[in-house]
Short mmCIF file of C-alpha atoms in Angstrom, two decimals:
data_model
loop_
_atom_site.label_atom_id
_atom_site.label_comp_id
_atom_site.label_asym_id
_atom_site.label_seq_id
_atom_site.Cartn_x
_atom_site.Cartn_y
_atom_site.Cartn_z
CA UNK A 1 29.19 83.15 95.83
CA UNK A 2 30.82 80.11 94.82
CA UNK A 3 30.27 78.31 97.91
CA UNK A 4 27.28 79.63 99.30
CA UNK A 5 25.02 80.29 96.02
CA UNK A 6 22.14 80.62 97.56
CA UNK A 7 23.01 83.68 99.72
CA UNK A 8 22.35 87.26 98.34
CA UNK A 9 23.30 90.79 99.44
CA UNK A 10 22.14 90.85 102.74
CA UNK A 11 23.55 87.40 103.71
CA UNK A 12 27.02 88.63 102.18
CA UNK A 13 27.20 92.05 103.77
CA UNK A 14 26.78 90.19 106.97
CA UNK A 15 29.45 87.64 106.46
CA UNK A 16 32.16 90.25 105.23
CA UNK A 17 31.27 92.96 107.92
CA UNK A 18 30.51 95.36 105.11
CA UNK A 19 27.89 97.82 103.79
CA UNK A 20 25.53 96.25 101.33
CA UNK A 21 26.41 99.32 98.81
CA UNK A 22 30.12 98.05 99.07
CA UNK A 23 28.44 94.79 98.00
CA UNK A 24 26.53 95.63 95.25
CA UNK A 25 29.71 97.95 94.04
CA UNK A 26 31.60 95.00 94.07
CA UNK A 27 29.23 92.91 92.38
CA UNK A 28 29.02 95.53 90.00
CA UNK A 29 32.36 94.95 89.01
CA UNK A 30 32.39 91.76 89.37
CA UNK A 31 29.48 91.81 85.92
CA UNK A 32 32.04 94.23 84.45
CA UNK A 33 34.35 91.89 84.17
CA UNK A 34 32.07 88.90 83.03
CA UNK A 35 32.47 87.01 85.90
CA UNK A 36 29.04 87.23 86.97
CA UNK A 37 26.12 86.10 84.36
CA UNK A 38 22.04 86.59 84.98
CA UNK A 39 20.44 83.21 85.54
CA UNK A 40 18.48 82.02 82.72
CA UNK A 41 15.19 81.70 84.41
CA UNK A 42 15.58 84.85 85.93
CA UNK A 43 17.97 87.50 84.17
CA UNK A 44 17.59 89.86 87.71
CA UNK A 45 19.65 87.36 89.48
CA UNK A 46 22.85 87.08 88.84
CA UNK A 47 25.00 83.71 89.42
CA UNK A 48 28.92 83.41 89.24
CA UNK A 49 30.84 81.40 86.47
CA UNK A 50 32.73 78.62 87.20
CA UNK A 51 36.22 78.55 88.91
CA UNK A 52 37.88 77.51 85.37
CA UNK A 53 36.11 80.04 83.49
CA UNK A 54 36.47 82.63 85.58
CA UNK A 55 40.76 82.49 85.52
CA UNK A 56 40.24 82.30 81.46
CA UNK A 57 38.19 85.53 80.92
CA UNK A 58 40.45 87.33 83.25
CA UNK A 59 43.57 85.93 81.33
CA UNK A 60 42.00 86.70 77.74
CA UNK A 61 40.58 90.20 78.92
CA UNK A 62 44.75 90.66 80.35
CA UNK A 63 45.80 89.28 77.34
CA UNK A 64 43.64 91.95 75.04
CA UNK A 65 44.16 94.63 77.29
CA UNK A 66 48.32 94.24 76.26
CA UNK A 67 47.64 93.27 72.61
CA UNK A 68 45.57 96.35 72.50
CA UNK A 69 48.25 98.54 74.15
CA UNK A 70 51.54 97.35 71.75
CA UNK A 71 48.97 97.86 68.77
CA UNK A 72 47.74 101.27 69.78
CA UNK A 73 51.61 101.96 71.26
CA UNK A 74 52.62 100.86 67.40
CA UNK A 75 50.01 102.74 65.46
CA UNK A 76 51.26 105.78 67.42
CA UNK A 77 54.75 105.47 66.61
CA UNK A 78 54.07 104.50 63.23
CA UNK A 79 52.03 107.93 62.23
CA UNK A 80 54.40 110.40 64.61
CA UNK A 81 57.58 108.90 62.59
CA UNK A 82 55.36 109.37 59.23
CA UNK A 83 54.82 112.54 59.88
CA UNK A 84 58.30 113.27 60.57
CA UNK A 85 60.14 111.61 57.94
CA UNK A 86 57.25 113.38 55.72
CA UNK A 87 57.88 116.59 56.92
CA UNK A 88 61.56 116.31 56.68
CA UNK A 89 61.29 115.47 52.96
CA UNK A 90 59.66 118.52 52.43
CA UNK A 91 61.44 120.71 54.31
CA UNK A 92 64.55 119.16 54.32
CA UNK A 93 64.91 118.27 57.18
CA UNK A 94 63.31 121.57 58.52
CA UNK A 95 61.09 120.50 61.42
CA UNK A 96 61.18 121.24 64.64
CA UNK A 97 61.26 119.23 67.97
CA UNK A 98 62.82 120.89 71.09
CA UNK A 99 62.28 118.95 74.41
CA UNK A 100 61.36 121.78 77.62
CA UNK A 101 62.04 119.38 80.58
CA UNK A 102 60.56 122.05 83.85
CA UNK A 103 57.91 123.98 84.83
CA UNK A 104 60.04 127.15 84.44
CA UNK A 105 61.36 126.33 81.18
CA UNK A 106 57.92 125.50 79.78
CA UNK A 107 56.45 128.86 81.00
CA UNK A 108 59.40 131.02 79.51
CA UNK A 109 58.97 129.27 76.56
CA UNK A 110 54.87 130.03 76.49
CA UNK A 111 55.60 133.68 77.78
CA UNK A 112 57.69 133.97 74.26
CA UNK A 113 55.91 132.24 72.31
CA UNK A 114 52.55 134.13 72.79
CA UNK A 115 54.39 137.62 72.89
CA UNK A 116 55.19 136.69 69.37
CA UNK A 117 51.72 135.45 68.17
CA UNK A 118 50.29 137.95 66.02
CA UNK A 119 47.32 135.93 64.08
CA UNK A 120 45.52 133.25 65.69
CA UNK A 121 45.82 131.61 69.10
CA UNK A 122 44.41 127.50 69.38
CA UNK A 123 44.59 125.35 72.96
CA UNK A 124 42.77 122.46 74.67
CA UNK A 125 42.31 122.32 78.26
CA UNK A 126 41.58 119.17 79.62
CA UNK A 127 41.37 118.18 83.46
CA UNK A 128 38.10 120.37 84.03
CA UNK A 129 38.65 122.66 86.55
CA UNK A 130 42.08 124.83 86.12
CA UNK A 131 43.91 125.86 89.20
CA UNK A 132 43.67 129.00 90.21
CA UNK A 133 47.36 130.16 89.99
CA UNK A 134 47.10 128.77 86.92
CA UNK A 135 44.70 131.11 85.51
CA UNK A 136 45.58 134.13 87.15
CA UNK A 137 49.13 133.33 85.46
CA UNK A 138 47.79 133.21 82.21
CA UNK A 139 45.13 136.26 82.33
CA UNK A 140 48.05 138.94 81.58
CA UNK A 141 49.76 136.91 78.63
CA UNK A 142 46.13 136.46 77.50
CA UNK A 143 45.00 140.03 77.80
CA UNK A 144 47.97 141.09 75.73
CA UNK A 145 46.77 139.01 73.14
CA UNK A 146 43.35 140.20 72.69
CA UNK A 147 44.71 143.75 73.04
CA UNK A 148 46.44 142.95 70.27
CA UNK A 149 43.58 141.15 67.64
CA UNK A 150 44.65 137.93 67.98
CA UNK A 151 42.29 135.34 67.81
CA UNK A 152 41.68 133.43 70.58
CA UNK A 153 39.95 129.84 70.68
CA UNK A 154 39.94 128.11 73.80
CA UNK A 155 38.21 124.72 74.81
CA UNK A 156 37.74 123.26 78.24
CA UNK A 157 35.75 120.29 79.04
CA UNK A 158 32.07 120.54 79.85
CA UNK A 159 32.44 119.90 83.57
CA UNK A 160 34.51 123.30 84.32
CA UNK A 161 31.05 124.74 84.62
CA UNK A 162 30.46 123.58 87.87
CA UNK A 163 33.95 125.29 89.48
CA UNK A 164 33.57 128.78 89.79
CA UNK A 165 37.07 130.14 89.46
CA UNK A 166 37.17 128.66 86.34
CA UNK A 167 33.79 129.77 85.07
CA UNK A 168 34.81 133.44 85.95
CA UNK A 169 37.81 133.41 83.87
CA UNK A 170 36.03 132.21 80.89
CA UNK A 171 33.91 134.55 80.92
CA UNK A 172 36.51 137.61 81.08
CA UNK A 173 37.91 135.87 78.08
CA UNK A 174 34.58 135.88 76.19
CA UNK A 175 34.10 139.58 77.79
CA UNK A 176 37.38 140.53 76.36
CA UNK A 177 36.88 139.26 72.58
CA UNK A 178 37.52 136.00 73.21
CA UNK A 179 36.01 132.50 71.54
CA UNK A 180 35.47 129.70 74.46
CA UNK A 181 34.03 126.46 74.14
CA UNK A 182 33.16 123.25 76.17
CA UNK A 183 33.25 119.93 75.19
CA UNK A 184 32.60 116.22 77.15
CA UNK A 185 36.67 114.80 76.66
CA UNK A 186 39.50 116.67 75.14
CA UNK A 187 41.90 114.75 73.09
CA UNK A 188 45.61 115.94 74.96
CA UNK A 189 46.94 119.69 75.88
CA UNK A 190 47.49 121.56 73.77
CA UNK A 191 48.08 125.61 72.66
CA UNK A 192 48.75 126.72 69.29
CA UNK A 193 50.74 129.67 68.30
CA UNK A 194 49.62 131.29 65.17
CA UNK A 195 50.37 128.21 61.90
CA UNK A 196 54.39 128.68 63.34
CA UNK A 197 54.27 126.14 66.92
CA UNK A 198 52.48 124.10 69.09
CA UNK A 199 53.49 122.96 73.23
CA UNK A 200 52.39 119.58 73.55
CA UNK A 201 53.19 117.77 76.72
CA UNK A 202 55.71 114.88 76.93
CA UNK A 203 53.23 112.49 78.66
CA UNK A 204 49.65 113.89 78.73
CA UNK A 205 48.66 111.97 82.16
CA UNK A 206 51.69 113.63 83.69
CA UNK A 207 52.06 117.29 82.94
CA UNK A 208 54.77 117.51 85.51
CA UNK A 209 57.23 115.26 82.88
CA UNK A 210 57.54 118.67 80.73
CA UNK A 211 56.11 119.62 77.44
CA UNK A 212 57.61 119.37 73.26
CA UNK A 213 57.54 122.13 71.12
CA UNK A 214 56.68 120.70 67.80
CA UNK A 215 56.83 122.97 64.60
CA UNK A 216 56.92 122.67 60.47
CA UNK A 217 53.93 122.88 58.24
CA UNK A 218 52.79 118.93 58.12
CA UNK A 219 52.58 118.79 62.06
CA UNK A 220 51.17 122.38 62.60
CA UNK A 221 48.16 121.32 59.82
CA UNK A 222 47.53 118.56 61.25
CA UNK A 223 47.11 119.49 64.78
CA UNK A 224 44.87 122.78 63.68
CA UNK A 225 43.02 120.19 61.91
CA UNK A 226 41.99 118.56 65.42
CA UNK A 227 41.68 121.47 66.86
CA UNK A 228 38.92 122.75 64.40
CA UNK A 229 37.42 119.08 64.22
CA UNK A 230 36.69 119.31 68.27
CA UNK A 231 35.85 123.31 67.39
CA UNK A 232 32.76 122.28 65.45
CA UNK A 233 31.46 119.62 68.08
CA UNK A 234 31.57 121.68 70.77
CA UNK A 235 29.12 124.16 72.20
CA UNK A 236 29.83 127.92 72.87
CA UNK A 237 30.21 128.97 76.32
CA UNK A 238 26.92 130.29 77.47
CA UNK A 239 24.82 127.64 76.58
CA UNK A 240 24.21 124.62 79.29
CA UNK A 241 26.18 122.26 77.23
CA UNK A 242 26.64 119.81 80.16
CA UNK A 243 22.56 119.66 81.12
CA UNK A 244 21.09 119.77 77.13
CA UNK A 245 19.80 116.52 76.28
CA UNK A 246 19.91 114.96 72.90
CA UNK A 247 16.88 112.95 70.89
CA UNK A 248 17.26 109.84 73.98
CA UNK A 249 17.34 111.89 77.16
CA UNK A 250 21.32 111.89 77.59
CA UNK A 251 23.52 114.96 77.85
CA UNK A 252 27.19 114.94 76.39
CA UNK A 253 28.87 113.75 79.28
CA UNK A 254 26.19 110.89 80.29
CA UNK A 255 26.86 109.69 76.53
CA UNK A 256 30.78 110.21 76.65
CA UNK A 257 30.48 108.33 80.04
CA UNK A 258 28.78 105.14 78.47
CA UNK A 259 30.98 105.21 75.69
CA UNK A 260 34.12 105.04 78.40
CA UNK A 261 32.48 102.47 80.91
CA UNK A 262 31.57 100.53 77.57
CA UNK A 263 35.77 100.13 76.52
CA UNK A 264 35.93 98.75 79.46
CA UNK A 265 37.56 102.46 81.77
CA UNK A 266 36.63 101.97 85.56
CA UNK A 267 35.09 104.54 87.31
CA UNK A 268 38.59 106.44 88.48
CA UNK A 269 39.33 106.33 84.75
CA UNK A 270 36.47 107.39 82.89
CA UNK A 271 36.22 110.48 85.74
CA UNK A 272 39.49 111.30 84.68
CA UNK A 273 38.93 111.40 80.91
CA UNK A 274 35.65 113.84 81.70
CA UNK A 275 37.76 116.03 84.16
CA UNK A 276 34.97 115.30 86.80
CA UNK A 277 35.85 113.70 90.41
CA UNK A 278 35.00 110.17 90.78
CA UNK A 279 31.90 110.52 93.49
CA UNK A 280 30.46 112.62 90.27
CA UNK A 281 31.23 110.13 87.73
CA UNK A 282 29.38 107.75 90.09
CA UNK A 283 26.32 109.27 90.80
CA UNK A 284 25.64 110.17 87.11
CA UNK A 285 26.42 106.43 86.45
CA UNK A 286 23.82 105.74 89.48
CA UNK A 287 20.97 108.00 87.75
CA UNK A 288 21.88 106.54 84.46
CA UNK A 289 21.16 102.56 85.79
CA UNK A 290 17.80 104.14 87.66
CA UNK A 291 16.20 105.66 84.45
CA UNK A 292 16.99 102.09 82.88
CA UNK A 293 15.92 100.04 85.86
CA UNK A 294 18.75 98.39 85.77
CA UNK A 295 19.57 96.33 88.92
CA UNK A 296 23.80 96.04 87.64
CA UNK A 297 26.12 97.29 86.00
CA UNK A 298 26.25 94.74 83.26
CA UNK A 299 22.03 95.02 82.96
CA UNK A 300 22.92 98.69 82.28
CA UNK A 301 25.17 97.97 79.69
CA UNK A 302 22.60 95.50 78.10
CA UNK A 303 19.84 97.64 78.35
CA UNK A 304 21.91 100.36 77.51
CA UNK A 305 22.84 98.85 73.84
CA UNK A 306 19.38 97.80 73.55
CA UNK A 307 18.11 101.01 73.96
CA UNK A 308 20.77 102.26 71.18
CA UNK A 309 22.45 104.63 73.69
CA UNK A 310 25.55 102.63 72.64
CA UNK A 311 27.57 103.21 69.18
#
């Protein structure tokens, strides 16, 4: 585009042997990243930036991207070892923090752990649809709860109601006396065991790297905290949570996916976060840019903002 300015789709789809809705997904990203700008006579054409330019956005959006990351990283750190020191001070030294490094381990550990909850059982389930040996592994510990009166609150995201298997088992929970609920993006796994123990996992983008058991009043509090905060937003399972639209036309996950594509997330990312696959993500992206005319991307996100879909 740099060298031939005046050519558009066609003529570049032609030169670089490829489909013109390769081209326009590349020019797509290409506005994402600022290196593309709408002409000022004509905001529905878009020209590139200079050479110069272009190397200095990408450096400064690197450069924010890792500033972002240690500060975020830090923050983390920061409140984990508060919470820690805090809770050691009050229990003297009382908390808990056991590492469960495999699969087996982590199961034995959940097997016990829900034999012995007698009050109140809390978990998050993110990655939309659950495997099926997954769920069929949890339906007996899970039965032996409810036969028992324990509470159960469970939250998936709102896109496990398009997979079947998944759908099914929610509704024997909510058959058998228990609470489920579906929200747009879930905050990390999660299952809480009574106000005594929670399994978190050791990295949540890699379940396979094992799971913590954290315990001690401070930590327990503030994870049912979460739990309860996410509780309230979400909407019982039942209702068509992923297709009601609010006062501007949008349903949860078309405004969680705005929000995502607005930080900056690429498609692959912000499909992850809503536990959809990424053809998905990009059709609803697709239907969101035709119901704002938008011709880009980065028109979307303008018109977008204008139209106050954005926070």
């Amino acid at each position: 585009m740099l060298d031939r300015p005046g050519w558009g789709v066609p003529e570049i789809s032609v030169h670089l042997g490829l489909p013109e809705a390769e081209i326009h997904a590349g020019l797509d990203r290409l506005s994402e990243l600022r290196l593309l700008r709408p002409k000022f006579s004509d905001s529905s054409i878009l020209r590139p930036v200079s050479l110069d330019v272009g190397v200095q956005i990408l450096l400064a959006r690197r450069e924010e991207e890792v500033r972002r990351a240690q500060e975020e990283f830090a923050a983390g750190r920061a409140a984990v070892l508060q919470i820690l020191e805090t809770q050691a001070r009050a229990d003297g030294g009382g908390y808990g923090y056991e590492e469960l490094p495999s699969i087996e381990r982590i199961q034995d550990r959940l097997e016990r752990l829900t034999h012995s909850c007698t009050e109140r059982l809390l978990s998050f389930h993110p990655g939309g649809a659950q495997p099926l040996a997954q769920l069929e592994a949890s339906k007996p510990l899970d039965a032996a709860l409810l036969g028992r009166g324990v509470e159960m609150r469970t939250l998936y995201q709102d896109s496990v109601r398009n997979d079947q298997d998944t759908l099914r088992y929610a509704q024997w929970l909510t058959d058998s006396g228990g609470q489920v609920r579906t929200t747009a993006v879930l905050p990390i796994r999660m299952v809480l065991f009574d106000r005594t123990a929670a399994l978190l996992p050791v990295d949540p983008d890699n379940t396979a790297a094992g799971a913590v058991q954290v315990s001690g009043p401070c930590v327990i509090t503030a994870l049912t905290a979460l739990h309860e905060t996410v509780w309230e937003r979400a909407a019982s399972f039942g209702t068509a949570a992923d297709r009601e639209r609010d006062g501007e036309g949008l349903t949860g996950q078309e405004r969680q996916m705005l929000k995502l594509l607005a930080r900056g997330m690429t498609d692959e990312a912000a499909a992850k976060q809503l536990g959809i696959g990424v053809r998905t993500a990009r059709r609803m992206m697709s239907s969101l840019m035709q119901r704002l005319e938008a011709r880009s991307r980065f028109e979307a996100g303008v018109l977008a903002e204008r139209h106050g879909w954005l926070p």
